[in-house]
PDB file of C-alpha atoms in Angstrom:
ATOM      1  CA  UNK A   1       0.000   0.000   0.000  1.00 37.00           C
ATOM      2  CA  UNK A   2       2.547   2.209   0.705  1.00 41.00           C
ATOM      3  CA  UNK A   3       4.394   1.901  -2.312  1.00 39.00           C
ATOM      4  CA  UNK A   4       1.493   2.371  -3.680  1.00 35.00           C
ATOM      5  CA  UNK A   5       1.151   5.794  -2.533  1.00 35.00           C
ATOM      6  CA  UNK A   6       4.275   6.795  -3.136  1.00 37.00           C
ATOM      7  CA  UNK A   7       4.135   5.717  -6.997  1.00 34.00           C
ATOM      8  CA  UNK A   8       0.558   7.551  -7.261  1.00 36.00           C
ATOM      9  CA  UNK A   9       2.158  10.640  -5.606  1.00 38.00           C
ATOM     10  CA  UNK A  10       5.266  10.879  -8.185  1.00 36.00           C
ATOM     11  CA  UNK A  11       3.388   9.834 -11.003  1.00 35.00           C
ATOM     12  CA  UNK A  12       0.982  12.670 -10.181  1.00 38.00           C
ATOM     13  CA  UNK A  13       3.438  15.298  -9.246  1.00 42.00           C
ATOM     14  CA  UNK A  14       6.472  14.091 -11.320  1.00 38.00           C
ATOM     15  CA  UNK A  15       6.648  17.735 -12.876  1.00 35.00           C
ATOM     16  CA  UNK A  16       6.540  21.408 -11.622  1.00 40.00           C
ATOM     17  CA  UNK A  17       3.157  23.221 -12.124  1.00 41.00           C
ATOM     18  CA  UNK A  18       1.801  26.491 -11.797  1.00 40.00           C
ATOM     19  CA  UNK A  19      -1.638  26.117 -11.969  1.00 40.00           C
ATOM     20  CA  UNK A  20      -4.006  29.087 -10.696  1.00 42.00           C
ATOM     21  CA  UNK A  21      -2.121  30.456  -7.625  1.00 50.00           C
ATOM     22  CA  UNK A  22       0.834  29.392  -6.239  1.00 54.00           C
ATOM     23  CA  UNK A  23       3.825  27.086  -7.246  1.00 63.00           C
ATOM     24  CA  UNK A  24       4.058  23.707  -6.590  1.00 65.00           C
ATOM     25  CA  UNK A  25       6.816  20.892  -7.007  1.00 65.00           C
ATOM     26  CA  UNK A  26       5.510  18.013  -5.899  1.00 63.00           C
ATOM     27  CA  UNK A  27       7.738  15.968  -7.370  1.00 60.00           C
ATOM     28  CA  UNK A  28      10.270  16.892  -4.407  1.00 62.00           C
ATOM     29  CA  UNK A  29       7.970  15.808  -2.373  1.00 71.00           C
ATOM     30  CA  UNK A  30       9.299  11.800  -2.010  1.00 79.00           C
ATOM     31  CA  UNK A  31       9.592  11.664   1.438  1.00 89.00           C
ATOM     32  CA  UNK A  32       8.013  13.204   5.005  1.00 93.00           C
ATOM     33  CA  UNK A  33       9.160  17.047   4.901  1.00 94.00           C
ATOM     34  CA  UNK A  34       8.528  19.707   8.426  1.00 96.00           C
ATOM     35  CA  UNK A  35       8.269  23.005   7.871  1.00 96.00           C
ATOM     36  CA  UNK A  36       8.202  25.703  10.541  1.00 96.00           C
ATOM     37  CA  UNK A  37       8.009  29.299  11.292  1.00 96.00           C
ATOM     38  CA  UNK A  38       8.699  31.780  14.426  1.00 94.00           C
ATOM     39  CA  UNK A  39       7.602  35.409  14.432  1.00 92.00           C
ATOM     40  CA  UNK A  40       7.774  37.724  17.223  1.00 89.00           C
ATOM     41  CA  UNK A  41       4.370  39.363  17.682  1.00 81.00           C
ATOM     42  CA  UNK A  42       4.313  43.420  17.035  1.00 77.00           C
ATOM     43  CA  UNK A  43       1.832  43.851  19.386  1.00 77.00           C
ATOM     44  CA  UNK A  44       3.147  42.337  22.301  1.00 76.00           C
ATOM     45  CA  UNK A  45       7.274  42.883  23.352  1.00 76.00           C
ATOM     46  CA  UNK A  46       8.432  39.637  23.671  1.00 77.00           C
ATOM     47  CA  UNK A  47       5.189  37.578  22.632  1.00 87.00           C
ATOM     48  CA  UNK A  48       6.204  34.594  20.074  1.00 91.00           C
ATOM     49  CA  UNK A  49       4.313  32.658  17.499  1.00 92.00           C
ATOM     50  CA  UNK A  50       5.248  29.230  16.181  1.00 94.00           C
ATOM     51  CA  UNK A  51       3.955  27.362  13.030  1.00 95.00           C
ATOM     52  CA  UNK A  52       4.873  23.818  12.468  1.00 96.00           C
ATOM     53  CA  UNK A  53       3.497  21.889   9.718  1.00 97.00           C
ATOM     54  CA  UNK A  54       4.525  17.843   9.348  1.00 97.00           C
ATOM     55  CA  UNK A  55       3.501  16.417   5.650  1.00 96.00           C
ATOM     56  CA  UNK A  56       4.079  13.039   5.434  1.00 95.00           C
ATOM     57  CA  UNK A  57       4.424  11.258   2.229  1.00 92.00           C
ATOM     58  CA  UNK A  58       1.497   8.374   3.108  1.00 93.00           C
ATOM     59  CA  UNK A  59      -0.798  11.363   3.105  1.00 94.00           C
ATOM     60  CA  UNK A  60      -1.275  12.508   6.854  1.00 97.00           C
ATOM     61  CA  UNK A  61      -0.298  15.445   8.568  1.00 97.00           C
ATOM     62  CA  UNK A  62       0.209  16.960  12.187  1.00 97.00           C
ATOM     63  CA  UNK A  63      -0.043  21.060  12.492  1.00 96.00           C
ATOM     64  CA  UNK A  64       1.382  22.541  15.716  1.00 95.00           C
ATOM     65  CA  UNK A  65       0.991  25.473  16.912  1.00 95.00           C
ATOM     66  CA  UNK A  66       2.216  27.883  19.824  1.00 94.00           C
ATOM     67  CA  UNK A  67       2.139  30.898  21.559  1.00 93.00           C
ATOM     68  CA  UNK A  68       4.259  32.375  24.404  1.00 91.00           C
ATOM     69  CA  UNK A  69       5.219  35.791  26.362  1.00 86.00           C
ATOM     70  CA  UNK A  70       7.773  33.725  27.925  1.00 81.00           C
ATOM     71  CA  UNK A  71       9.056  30.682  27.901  1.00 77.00           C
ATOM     72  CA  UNK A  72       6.771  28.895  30.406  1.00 80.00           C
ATOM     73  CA  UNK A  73       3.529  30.886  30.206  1.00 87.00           C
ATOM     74  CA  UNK A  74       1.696  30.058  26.288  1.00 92.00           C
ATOM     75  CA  UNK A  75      -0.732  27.887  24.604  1.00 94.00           C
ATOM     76  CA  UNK A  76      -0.023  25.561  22.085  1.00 94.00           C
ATOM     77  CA  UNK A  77      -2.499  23.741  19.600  1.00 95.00           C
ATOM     78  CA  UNK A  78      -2.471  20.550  17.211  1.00 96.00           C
ATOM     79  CA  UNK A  79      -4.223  19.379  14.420  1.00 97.00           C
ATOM     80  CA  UNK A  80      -3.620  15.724  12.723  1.00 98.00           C
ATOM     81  CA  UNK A  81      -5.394  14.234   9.828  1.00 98.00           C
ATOM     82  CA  UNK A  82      -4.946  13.607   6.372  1.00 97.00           C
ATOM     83  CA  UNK A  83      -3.924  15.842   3.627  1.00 96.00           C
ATOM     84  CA  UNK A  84      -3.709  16.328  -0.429  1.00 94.00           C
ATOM     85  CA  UNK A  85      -3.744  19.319  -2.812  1.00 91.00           C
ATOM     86  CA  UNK A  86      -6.018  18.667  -5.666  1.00 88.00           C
ATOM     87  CA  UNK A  87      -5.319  19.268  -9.272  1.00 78.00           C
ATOM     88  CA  UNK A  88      -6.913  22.670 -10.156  1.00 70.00           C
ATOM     89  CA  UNK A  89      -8.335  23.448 -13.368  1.00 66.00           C
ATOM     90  CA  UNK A  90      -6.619  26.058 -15.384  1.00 65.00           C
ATOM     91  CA  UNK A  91      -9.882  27.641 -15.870  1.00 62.00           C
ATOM     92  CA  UNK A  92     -10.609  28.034 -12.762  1.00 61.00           C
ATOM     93  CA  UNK A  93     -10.958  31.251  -9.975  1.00 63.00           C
ATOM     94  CA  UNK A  94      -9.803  28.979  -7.385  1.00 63.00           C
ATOM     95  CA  UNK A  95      -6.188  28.667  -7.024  1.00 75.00           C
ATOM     96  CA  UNK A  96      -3.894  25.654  -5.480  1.00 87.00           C
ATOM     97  CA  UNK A  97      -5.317  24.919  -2.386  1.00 91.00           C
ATOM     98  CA  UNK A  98      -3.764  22.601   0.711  1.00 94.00           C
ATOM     99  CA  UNK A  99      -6.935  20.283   2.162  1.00 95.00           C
ATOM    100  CA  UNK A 100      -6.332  18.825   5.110  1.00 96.00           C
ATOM    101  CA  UNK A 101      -8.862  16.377   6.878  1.00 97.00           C
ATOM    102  CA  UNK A 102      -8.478  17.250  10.230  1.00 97.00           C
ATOM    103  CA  UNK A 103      -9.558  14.001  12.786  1.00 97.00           C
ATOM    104  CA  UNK A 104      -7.740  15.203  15.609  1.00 97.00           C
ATOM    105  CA  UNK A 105      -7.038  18.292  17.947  1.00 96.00           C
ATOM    106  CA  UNK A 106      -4.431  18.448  20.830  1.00 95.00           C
ATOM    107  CA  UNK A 107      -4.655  14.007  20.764  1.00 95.00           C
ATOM    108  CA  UNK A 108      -9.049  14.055  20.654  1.00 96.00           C
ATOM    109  CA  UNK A 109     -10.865  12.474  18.557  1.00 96.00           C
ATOM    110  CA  UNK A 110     -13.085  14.498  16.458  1.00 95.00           C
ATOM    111  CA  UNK A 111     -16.811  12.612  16.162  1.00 94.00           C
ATOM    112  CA  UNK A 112     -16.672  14.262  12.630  1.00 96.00           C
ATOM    113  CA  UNK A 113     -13.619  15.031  11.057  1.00 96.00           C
ATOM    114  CA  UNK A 114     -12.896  18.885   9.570  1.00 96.00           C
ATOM    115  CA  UNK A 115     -12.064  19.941   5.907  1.00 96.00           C
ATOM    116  CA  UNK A 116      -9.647  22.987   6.100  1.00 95.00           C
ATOM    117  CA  UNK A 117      -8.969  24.807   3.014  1.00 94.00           C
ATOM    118  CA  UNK A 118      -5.716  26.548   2.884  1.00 94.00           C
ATOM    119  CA  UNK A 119      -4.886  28.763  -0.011  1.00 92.00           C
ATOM    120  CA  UNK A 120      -1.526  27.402  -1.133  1.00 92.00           C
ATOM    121  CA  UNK A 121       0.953  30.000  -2.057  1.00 92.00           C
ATOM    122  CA  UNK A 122       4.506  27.623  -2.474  1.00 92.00           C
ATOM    123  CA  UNK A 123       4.802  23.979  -1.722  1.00 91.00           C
ATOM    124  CA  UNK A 124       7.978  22.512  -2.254  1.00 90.00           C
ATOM    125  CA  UNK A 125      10.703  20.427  -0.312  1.00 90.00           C
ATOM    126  CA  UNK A 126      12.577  24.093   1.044  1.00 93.00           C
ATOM    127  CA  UNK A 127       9.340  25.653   1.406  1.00 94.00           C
ATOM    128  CA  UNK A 128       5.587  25.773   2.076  1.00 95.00           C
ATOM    129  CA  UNK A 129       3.470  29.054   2.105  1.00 95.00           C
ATOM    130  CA  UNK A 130      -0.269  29.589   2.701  1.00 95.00           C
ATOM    131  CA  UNK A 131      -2.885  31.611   3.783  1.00 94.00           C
ATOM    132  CA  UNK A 132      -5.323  30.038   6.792  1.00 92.00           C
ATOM    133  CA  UNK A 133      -8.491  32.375   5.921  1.00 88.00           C
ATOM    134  CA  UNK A 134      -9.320  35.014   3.388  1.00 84.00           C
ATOM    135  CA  UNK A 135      -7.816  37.877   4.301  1.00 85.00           C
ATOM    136  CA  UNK A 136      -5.026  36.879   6.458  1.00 89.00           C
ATOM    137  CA  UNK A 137      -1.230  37.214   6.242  1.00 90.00           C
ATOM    138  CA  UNK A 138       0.576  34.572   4.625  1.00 94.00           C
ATOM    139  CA  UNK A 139       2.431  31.680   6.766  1.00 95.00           C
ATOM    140  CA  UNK A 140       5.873  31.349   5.130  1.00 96.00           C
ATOM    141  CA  UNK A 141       7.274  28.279   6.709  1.00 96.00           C
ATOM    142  CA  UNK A 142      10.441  27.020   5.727  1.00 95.00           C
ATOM    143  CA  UNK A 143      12.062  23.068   6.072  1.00 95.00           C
ATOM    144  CA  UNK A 144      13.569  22.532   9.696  1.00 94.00           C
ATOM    145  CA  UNK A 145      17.092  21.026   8.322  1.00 93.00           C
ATOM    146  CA  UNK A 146      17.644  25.104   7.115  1.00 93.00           C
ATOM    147  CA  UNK A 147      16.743  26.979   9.975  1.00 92.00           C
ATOM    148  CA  UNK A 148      15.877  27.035  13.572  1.00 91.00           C
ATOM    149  CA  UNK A 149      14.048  29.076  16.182  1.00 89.00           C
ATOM    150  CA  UNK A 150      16.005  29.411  19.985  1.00 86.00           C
ATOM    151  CA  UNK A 151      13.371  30.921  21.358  1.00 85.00           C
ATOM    152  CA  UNK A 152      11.192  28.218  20.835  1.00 87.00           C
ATOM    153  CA  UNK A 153      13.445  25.742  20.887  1.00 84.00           C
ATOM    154  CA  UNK A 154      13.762  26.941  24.621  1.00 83.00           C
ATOM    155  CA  UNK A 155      10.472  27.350  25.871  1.00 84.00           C
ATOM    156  CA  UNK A 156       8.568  24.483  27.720  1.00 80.00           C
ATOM    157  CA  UNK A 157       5.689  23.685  25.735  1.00 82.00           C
ATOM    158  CA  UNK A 158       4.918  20.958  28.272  1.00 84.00           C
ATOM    159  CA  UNK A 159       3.657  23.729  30.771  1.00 83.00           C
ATOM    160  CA  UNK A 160       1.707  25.156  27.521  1.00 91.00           C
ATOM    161  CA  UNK A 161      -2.281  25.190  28.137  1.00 92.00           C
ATOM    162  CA  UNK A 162      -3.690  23.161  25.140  1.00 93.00           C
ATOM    163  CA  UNK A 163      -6.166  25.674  23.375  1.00 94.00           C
ATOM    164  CA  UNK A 164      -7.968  25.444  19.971  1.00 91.00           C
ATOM    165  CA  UNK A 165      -6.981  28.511  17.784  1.00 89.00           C
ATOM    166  CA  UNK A 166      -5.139  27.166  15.613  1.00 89.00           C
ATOM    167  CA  UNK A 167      -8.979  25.105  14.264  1.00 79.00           C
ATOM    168  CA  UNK A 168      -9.500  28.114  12.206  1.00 75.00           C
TER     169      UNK A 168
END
């Protein structure tokens, strides 16, 4: 089954497309990529968010999520499911879109799972940008083996109060 997968996935995304908005090159997508992204809020000195997004080849994902004003006081927040981005028509006035199929948040068990539509800006192995809502800024995240984030690397999430914002 797995092989599977992974032959349906490069057979479908064994070329570069830019297809409505967005670029995608999901043909360097053959194996489980992270992606993550720190900001520093400019509202609050000191305040921290954190975006990390897990896409795993077999087609789930897990979405974390924090934020601190220091590094034991902050709430953190996790989504797992499944996830794909369709093929989009050339004609249409939707562009490339991430779907996940959320099932879980912070380890429960949804009793029905969640479509989430991200608008998909950039997907490929160094790089994955969307937008969570209309309107919104765009989440550049960027693959974990090129940069990291000491402030959150030091904070203990463990002490974090499990919240729900990031189920947008």
């Amino acid at each position: 089954m797995k092989k599977l997968i992974i032959i349906s996935l490069v057979a479908l995304a064994g070329c570069s497309q830019k297809v409505g908005s967005g670029e995608l090159d999901l043909g360097s997508l053959s194996e489980d990529i992270t992606y993550h992204s720190q900001t520093e809020s400019t509202q609050t000195a000191g305040s921290f968010n954190y975006v990390k997004m897990e896409l795993k080849v077999d087609g789930t994902f897990t979405q974390s999520e924090a934020e601190w004003t220091s590094p034991a006081v902050g709430k953190k927040c996790t989504l797992t499911g499944t996830w794909t981005v369709p093929v989009t028509d050339p004609s249409s006035e939707v562009g490339n879109e991430l779907v996940l199929n959320v099932t879980h948040v912070n380890g429960g068990a949804l009793g029905t799972p969640v479509e989430k539509r991200y608008e998909l800006k950039e997907l490929t192995a160094d790089t994955l940008k969307v937008v969570y809502t209309a309107g919104a800024d765009e989440v550049d995240m960027t693959n974990v083996n090129y940069v990291t984030y000491p402030e959150y690397s030091s904070v203990a999430t463990g002490s974090f109060t499990d919240d729900t914002f990031c189920n947008r």
